[in-house]
Coordinates of C-alpha atoms in Angstrom, one line a residue:
X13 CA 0.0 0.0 0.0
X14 CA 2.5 2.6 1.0
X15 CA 5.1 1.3 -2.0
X16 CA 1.7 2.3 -4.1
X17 CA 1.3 5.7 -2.8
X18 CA 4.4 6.9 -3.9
X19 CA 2.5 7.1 -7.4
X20 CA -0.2 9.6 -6.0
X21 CA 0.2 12.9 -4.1
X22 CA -2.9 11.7 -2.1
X23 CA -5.7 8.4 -1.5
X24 CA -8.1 10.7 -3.7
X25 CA -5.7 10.7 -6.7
X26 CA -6.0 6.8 -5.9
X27 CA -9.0 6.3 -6.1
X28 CA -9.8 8.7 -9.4
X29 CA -7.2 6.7 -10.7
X30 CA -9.0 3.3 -9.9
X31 CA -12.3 4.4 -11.3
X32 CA -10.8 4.8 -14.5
X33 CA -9.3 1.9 -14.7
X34 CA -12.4 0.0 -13.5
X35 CA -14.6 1.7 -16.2
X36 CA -11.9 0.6 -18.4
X37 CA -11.4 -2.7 -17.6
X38 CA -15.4 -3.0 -17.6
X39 CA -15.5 -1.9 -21.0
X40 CA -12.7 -4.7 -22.0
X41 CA -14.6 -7.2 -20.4
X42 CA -18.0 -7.0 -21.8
X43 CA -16.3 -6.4 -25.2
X44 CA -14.6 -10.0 -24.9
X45 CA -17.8 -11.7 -23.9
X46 CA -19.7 -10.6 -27.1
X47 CA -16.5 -11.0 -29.2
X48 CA -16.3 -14.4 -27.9
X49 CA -20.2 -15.4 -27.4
X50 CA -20.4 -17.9 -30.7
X51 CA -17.2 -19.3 -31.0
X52 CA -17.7 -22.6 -29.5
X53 CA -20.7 -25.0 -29.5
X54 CA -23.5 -26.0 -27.2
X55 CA -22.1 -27.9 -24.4
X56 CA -24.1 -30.6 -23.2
X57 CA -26.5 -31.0 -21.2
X58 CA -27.8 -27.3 -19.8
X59 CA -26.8 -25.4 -23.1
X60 CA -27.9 -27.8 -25.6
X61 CA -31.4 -28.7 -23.6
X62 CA -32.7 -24.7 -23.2
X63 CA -31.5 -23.8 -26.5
X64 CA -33.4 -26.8 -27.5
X65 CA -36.4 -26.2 -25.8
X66 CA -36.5 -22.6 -27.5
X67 CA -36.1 -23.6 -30.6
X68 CA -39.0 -25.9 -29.9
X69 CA -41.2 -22.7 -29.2
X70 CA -41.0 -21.6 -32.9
X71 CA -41.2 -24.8 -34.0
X72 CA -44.3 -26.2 -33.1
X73 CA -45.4 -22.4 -32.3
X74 CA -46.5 -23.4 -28.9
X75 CA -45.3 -20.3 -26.4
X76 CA -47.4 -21.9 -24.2
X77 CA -46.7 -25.9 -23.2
X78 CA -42.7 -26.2 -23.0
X79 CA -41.5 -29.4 -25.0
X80 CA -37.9 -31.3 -25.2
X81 CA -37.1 -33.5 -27.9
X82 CA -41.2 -32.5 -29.2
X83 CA -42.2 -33.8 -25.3
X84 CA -43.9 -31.8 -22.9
X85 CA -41.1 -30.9 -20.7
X86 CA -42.2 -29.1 -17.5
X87 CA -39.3 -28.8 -14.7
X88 CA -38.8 -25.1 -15.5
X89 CA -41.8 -22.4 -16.1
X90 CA -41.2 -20.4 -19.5
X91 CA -39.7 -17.1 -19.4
X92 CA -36.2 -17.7 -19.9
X93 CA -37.4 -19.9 -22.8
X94 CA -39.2 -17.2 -24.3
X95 CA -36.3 -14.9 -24.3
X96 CA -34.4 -17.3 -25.9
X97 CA -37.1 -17.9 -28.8
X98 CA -37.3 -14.1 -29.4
X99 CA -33.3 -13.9 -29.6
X100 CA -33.8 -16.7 -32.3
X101 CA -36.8 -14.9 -34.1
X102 CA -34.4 -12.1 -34.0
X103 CA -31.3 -12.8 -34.8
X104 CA -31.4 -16.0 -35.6
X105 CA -31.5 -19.8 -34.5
X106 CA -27.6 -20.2 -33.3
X107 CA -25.3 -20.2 -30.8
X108 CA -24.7 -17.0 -30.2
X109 CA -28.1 -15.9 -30.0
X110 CA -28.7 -18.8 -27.5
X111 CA -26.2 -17.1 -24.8
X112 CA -27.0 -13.1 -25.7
X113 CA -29.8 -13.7 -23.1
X114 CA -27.5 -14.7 -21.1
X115 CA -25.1 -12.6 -21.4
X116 CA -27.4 -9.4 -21.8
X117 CA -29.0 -10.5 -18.2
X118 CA -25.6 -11.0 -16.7
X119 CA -24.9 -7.0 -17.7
X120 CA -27.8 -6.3 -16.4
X121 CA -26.9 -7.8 -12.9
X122 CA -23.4 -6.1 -12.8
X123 CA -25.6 -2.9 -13.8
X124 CA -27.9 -3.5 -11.0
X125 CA -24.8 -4.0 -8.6
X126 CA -23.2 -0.8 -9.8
X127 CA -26.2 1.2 -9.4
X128 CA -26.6 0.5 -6.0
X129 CA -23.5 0.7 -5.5
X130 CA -23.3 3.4 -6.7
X131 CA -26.3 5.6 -5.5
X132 CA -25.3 4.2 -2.1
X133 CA -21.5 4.3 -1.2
X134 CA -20.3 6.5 -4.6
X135 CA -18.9 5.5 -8.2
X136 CA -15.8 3.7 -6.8
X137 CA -17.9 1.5 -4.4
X138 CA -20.5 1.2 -7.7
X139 CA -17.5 0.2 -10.2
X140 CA -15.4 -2.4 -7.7
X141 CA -18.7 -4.0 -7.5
X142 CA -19.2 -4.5 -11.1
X143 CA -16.0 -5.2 -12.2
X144 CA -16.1 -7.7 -9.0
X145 CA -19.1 -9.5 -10.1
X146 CA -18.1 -9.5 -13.5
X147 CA -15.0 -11.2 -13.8
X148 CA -15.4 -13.4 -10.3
X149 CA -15.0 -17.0 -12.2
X150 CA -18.5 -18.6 -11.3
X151 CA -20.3 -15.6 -12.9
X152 CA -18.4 -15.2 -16.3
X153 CA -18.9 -18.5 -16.8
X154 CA -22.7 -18.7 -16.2
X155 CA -22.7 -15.3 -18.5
X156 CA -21.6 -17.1 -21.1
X157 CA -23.7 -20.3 -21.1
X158 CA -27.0 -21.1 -22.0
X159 CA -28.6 -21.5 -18.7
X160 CA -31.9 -20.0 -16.6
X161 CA -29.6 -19.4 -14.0
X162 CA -27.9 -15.9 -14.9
X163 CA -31.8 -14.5 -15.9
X164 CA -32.9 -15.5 -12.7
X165 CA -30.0 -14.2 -11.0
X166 CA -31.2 -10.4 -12.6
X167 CA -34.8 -10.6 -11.4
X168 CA -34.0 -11.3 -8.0
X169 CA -31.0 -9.0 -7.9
X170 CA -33.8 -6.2 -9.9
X171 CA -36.2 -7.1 -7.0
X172 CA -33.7 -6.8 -3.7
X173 CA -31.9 -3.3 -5.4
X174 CA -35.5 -1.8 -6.3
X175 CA -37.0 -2.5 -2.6
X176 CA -33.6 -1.0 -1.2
X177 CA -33.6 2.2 -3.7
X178 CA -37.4 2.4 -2.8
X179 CA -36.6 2.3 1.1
X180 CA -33.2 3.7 1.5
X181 CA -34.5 7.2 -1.3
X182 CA -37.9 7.0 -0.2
X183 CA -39.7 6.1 -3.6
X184 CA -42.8 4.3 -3.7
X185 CA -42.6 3.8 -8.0
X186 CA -39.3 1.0 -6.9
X187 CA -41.1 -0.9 -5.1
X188 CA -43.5 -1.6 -7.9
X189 CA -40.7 -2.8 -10.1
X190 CA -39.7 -4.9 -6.7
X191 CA -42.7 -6.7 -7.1
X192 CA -42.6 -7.2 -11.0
X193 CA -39.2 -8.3 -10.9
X194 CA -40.6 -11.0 -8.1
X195 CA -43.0 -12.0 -10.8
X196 CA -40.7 -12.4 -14.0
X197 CA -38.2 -14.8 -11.2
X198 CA -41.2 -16.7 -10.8
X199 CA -42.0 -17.2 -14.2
X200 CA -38.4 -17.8 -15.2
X201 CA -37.5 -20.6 -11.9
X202 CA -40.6 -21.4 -10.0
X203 CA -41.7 -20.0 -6.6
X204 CA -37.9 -19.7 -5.4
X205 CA -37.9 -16.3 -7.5
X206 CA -40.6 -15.0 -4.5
X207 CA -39.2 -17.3 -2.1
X208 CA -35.6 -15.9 -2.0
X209 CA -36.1 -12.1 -2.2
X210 CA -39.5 -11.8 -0.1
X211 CA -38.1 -14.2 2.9
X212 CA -34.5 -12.7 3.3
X213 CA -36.4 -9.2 3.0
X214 CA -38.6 -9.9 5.7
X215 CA -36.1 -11.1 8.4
X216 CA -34.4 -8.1 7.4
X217 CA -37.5 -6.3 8.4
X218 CA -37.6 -8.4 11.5
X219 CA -34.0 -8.0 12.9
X220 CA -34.2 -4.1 12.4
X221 CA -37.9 -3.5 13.5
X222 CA -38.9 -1.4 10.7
X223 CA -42.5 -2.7 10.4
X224 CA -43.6 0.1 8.8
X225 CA -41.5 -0.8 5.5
X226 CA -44.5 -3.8 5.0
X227 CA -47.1 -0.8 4.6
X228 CA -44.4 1.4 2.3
X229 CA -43.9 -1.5 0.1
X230 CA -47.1 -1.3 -1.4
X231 CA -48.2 -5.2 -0.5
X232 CA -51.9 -5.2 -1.7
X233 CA -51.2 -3.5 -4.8
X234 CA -48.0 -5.4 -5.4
X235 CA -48.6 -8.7 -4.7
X236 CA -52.3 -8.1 -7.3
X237 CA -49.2 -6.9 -9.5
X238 CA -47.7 -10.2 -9.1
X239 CA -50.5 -12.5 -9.2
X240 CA -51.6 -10.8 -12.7
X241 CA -48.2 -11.2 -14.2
X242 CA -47.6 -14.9 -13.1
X243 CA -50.9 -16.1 -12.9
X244 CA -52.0 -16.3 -16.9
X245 CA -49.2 -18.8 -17.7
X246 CA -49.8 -21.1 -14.7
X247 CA -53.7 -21.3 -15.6
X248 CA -53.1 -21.9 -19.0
X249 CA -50.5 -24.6 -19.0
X250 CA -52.4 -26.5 -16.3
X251 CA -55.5 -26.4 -18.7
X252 CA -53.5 -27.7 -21.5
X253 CA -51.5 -30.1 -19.3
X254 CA -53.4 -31.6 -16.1
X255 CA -50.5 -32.9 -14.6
X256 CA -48.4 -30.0 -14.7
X257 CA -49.7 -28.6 -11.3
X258 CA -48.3 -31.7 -9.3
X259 CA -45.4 -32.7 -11.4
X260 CA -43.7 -29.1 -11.7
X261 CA -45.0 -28.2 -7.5
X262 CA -44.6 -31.0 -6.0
X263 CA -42.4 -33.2 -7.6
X264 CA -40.1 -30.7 -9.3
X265 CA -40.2 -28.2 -6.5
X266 CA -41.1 -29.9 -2.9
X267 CA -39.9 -33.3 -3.2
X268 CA -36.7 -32.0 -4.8
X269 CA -35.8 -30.1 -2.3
X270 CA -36.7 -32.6 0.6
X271 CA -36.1 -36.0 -0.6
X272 CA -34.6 -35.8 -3.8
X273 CA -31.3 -37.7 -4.0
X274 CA -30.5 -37.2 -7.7
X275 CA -28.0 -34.1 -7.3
X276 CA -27.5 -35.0 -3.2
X277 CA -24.3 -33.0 -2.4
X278 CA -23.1 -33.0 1.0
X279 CA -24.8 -30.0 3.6
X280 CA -20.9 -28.1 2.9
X281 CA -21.4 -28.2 -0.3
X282 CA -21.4 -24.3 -1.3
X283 CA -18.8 -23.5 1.1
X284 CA -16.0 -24.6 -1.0
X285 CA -18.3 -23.4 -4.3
X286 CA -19.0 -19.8 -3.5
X287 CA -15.2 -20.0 -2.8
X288 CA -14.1 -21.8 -5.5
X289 CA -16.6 -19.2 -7.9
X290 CA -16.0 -16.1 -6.2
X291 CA -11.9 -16.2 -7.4
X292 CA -10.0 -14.4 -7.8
X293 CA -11.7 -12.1 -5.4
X294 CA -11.9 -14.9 -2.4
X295 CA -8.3 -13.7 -1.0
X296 CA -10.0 -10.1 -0.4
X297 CA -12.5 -11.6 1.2
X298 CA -11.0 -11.3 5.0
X299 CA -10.0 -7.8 4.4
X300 CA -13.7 -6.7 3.6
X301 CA -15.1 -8.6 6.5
X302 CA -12.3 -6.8 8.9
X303 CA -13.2 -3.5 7.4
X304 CA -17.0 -4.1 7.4
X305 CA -17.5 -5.3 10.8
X306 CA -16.5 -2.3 13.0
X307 CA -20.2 -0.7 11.0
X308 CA -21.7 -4.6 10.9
X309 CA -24.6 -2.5 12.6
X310 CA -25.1 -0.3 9.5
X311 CA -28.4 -1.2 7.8
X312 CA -26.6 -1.1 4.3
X313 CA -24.4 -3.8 5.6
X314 CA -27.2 -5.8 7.1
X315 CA -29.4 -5.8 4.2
X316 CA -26.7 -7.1 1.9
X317 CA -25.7 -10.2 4.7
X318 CA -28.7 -11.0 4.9
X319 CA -29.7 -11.5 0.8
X320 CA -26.3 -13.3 0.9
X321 CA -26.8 -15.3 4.0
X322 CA -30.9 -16.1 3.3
X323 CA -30.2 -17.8 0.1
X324 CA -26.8 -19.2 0.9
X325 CA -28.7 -20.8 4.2
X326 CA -31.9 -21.5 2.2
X327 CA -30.2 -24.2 -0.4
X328 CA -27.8 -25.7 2.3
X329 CA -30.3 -28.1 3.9
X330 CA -31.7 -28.9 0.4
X331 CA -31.4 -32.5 -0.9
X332 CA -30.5 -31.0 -4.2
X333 CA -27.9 -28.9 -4.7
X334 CA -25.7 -27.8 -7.6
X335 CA -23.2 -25.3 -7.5
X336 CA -25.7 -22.7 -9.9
X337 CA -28.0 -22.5 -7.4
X338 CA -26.4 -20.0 -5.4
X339 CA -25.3 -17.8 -8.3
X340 CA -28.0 -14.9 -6.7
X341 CA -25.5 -14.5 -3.3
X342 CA -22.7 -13.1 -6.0
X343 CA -24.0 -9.5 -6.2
X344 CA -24.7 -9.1 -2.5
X345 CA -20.8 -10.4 -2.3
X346 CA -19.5 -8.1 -5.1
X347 CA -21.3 -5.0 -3.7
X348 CA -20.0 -5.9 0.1
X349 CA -16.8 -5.5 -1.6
X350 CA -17.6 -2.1 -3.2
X351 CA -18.5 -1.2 0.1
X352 CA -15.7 -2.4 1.8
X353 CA -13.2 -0.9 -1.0
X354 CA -15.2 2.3 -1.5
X355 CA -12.1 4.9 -0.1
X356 CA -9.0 3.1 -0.5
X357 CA -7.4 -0.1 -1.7
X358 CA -6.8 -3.4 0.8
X359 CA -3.7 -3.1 3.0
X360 CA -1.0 -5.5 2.6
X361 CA -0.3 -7.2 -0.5
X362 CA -0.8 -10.7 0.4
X363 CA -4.3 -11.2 -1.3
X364 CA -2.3 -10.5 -4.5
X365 CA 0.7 -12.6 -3.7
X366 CA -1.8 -15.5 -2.4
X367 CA -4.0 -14.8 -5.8
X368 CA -0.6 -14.8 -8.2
X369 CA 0.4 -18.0 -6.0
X370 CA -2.9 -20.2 -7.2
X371 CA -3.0 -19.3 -10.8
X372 CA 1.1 -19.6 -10.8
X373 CA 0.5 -23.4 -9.7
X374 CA -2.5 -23.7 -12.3
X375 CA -0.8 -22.0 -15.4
X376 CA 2.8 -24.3 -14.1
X377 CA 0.5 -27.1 -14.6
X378 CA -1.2 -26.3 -17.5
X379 CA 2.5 -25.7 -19.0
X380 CA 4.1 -29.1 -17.9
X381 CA 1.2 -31.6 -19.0
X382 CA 2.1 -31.4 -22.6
X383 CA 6.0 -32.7 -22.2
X384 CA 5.2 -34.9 -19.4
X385 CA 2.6 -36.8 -21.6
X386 CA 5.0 -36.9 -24.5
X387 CA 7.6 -38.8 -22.1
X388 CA 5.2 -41.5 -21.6
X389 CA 3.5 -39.9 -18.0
X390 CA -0.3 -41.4 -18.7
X391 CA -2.0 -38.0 -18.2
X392 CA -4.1 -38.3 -20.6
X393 CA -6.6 -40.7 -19.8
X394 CA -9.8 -38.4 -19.6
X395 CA -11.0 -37.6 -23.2
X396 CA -11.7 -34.0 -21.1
X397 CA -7.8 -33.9 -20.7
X398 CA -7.2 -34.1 -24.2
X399 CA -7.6 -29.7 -25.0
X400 CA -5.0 -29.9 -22.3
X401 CA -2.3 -32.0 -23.9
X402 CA -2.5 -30.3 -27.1
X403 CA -2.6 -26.6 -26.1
X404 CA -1.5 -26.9 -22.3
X405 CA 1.5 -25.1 -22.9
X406 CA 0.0 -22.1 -24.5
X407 CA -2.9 -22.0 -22.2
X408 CA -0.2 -21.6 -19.1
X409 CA 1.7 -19.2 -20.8
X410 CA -0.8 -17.0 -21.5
X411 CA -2.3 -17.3 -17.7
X412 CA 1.4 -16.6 -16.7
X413 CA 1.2 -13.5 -18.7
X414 CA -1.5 -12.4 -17.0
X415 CA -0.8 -12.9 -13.5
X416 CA 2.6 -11.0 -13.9
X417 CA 0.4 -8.5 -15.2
X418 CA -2.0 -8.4 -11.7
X419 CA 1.3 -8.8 -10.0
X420 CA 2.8 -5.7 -11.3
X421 CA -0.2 -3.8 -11.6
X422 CA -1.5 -4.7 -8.0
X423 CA 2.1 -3.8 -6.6
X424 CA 2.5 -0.3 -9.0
X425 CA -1.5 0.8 -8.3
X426 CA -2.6 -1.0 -5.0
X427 CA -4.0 -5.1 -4.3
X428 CA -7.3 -4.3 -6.0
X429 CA -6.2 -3.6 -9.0
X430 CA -4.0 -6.3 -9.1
X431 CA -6.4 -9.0 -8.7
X432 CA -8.9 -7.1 -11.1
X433 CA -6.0 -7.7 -13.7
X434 CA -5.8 -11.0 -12.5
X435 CA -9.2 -11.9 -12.8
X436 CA -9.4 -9.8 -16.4
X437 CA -6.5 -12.3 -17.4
X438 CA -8.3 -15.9 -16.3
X439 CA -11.7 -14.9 -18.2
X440 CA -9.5 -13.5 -21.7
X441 CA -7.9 -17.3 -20.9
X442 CA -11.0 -19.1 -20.2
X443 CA -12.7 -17.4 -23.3
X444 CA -9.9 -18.4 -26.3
X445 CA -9.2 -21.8 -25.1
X446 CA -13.0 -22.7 -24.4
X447 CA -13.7 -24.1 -27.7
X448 CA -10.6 -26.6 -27.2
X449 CA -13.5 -28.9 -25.4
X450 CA -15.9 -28.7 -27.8
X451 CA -15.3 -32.1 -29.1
X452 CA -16.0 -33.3 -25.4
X453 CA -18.9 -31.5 -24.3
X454 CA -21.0 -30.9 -27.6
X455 CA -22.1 -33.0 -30.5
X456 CA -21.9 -30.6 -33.6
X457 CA -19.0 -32.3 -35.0
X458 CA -21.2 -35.9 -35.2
X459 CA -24.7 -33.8 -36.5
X460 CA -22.4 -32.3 -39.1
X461 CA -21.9 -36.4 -41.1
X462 CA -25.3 -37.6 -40.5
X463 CA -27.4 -37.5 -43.5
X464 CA -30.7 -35.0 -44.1
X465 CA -33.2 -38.0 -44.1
X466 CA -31.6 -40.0 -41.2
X467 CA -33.8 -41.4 -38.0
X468 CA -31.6 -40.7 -35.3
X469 CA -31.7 -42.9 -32.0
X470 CA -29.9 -42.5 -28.8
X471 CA -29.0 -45.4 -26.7
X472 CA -28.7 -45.2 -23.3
X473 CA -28.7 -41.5 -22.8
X474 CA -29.9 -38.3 -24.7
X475 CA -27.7 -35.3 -26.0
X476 CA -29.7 -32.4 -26.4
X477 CA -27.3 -30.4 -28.6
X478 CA -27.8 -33.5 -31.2
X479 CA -31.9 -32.7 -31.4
X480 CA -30.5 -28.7 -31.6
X481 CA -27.9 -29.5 -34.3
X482 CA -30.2 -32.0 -36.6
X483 CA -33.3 -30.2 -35.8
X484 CA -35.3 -33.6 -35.5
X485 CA -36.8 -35.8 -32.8
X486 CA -34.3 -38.4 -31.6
X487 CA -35.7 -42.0 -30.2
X488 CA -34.7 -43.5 -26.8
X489 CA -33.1 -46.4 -26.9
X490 CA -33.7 -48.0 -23.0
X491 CA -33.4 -44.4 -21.6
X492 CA -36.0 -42.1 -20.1
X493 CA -33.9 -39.7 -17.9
X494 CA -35.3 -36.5 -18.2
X495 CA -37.6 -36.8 -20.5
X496 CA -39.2 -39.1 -17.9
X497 CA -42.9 -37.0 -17.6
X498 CA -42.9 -36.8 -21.6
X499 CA -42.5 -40.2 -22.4
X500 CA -44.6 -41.6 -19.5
X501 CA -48.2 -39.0 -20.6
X502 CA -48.2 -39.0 -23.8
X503 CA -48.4 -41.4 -26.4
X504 CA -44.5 -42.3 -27.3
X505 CA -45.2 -45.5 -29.6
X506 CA -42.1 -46.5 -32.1
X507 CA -40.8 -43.3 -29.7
X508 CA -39.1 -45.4 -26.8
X509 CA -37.5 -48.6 -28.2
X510 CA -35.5 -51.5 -26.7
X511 CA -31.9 -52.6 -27.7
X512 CA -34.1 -55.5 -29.7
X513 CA -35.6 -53.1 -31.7
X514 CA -32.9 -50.7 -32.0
X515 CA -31.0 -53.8 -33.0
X516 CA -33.5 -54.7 -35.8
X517 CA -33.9 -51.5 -37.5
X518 CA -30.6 -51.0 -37.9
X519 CA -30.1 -54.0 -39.9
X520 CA -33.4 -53.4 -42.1
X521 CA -32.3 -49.7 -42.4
X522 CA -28.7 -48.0 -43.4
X523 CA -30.7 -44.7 -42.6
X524 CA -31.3 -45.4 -38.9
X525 CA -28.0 -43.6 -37.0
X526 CA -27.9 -43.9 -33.3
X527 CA -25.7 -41.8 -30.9
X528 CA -24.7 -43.0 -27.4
X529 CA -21.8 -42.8 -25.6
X530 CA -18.5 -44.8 -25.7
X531 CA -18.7 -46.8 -22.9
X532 CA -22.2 -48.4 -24.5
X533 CA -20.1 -49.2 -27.4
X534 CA -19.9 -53.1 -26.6
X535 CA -23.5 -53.8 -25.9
X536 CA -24.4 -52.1 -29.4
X537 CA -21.6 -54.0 -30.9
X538 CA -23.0 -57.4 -29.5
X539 CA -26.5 -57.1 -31.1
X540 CA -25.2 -55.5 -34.6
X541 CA -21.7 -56.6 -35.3
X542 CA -21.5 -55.0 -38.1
X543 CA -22.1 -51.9 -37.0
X544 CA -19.6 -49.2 -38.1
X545 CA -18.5 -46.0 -35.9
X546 CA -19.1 -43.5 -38.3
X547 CA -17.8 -40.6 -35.8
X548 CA -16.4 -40.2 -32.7
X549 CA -15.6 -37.5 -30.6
X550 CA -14.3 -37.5 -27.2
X551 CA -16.7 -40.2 -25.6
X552 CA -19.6 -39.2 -28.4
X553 CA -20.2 -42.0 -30.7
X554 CA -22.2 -42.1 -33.8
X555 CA -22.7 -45.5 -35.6
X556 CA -24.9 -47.3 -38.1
X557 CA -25.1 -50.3 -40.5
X558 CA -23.9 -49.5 -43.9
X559 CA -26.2 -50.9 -46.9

């Protein structure tokens, strides 16, 4: 800190300094992510199913009833989907304008987090959070992936910053948009998108006593707001669908979070994930919490533990947990951090030092897989590993770059600038080499060889990028997953097959293809032995009988 100083006749100059190089490194940012937001392919299975599922919408022009693979398809309600069909109806059906929603809603949660941030504590405090949020390695990511995730991240962050700016400035009109923005979470996730803002608001309420904020809130007027905006949808699909009510409620929504044991993590399982996500801003972490607790009274403070801690408490007892679902607690973290950082940099430079220390050890391994392999070292077992051995080298260079970058930066112009460097140089990293695992995670490369006029099959497990890519149905081979509900209501005959049958048309048809993955190889095999591999990537496979 003091070796920084030396720079600036005073903190103010400091900070000016910072703000300019936050807007900066902002504008950098977001430039990259739209540069960036086509070059690889759907990654499978969250990318390839909602991009699916919208293109679905225009297909059988049903904005109504959502459908996978042309079944209904009801564990999400539809607004993210209908985003995602208007982005195809307006620029197109492909992958780029499958993640501008994404990426449009994750600028408008770092917008959100700057504003308050802004309007609260000053631009510095507005611009650290922003840049915070933005480049913190959980939330680039999500911003540039086809998931409902980052959209319902911005109406829950648009419904806890309107009630503040409504309480903390005294106007009414926010806390009309509070409640709208409650709505459009419900309709993009389920009741968690009332659940989340409206409970950790109200023990807010409750610890500081201010019960008059329930009659400033507007609840009569807002919650007939809310139940005008959600309710249509909900009647309609559940008039078009009777088992919608209880599948998507109960099953999707109360047992899951219960009893479910499909995606059962242990109850410490988004201790390591929020720190894991929130890099490389987690060494800065104990600094803010010093600075913040001598005011830990301050109702600014409060309101932002509180959204973090509500929903970071709420999903910890759940039975199903993955690590998206605390994505909301990242702008309550980032703007904690504007707060904490709103006068002057972190003391001390061993954040930066700690920060250079993890991505040295990353980028040194990145760099020695390559020769290692080629010496005979089996590293390279994991078709996922295979990006690694080709282009390891290049990817820890460049990552090296960049940390002597934050190094230099952080020690020249203060700790948090440094790591904003640092974190600046992981995305840029994350961003080229990306498309190095498209072979792994995607099946473009196997839609691109099968014929116009092909039946496709799957055996044993379902791609979704594969019915995005050929723009067709594709049959289950002795799989349901989750397509479970579809195939069990509705009428699924020559739809759901056996190996048997799979077996049999294959040999009466060289037009039958069937995709699975490679460890299903053998039983395939066993049936059809003449069955050729027509394509494989990473453990993709795509066979058929040749006439």
């Amino acid at each position: 800190m003091t070796r920084s100083f030396l720079l600036f006749r005073s903190i103010e100059d400091m900070v000016t300094f910072q703000e300019r190089f936050f807007s900066w490194a902002l504008a950098v940012c977001i430039i990259a992510l739209f540069l960036a937001l086509g070059s690889r392919a759907l990654w499978d299975p969250d990318e390839g199913r909602y991009a699916e599922m919208a293109r679905e919408i225009l297909v059988l022009d049903d904005w109504v009833t959502p459908h996978l693979d042309y079944l209904p398809y009801f564990e999400k309600p539809m607004m993210y989907m209908w985003l995602e069909a208007l982005s195809f109806k307006a620029f197109g059906v492909s992958p780029w304008s499958a993640r501008l929603v994404s990426l449009v809603s994750a600028l408008g949660v770092v917008s959100l987090a700057g504003f308050m941030g802004y309007r609260s504590w000053g631009a510095k405090a507005g611009l650290t959070a922003a840049l915070c949020l933005l480049t913190s390695i959980e939330f680039f990511v999500l911003a540039h992936s086809v998931d409902i995730n980052m959209t319902l991240t911005l109406f829950i962050t648009a419904a806890f910053v309107f009630f503040w700016i409504g309480h903390a400035e005294n106007k009414p009109g926010y806390f009309l948009l509070f409640w709208t923005a409650m709505a459009c979470a419900t309709l993009t996730k389920g009741p968690i998108g009332i659940i989340l803002p409206l409970g950790a608001i109200g023990l807010y309420v409750l610890i500081t006593r201010q019960f008059g904020l329930i009659r400033q809130s507007r609840p009569v007027i807002g919650i007939t707001l809310y139940l005008v905006l959600t309710l249509p949808w909900f009647i309609m699909v559940s008039m078009k669908n009777p088992d919608f009510f209880r599948y998507f409620f109960i099953d999707q929504n109360i047992q899951r979070y219960t009893s479910s044991t499909e995606r059962y993590q242990p109850f410490y399982y988004f201790i390591p994930v929020m720190l894991g996500g929130f890099l490389p801003w987690t060494f800065l972490v104990p600094s803010a919490v010093i600075r913040l607790w001598g005011n830990r009274s301050s109702r600014d403070i409060l309101y932002l533990a509180i959204w973090f801690g509500f929903i970071f408490a709420f999903f910890t007892p759940s039975h199903s947990k993955l690590a998206t679902y605390v994505l909301p607690c990242f702008p309550a973290m980032a703007m904690l951090m504007g707060r904490a950082f709103r006068e002057d940099t972190p003391e001390g430079s061993l954040p930066l030092y700690l920060s250079g220390t993890l991505w040295g050890c990353i980028g040194l391994a990145m760099v020695m897989v390559p020769p290692l392999a080629a010496h005979g070292f089996a590293l390279g077992r994991s078709s996922g590993m295979s990006p690694v051995l080709s282009s390891g080298t290049l990817m820890g260079l460049l990552l090296f770059a960049g940390i002597l970058a934050g190094l230099w930066s952080g020690r020249r112009y203060g700790s948090l600038t440094g790591v904003a460097v640092t974190g600046m140089a992981v995305m840029i990293t994350a961003l080229v080499f990306a498309p190095r695992w498209d072979d792994n995670r995607s099946t473009r490369s196997l839609s691109e060889v099968i014929p116009p006029q092909a039946r496709l099959c799957s055996y044993r497990t379902y791609y979704p990028s594969m019915s995005f890519y050929t723009k067709r149905q594709i049959s289950l081979i002795d799989y349901r997953g989750e397509l479970e509900f579809g195939v069990r209501n509705n009428h699924t005959e020559g739809y759901v097959l056996d190996l048997n049958e799979l077996a049999e048309q294959m040999k009466n048809d060289p037009l039958v293809y069937c995709v699975t993955d490679a460890h299903y190889l053998k039983d395939i095999r066993k049936m059809v032995p003449n069955t050729i591999l027509t394509c494989r990537e990473g453990n993709h496979c795509l066979l058929h009988v040749p006439r």
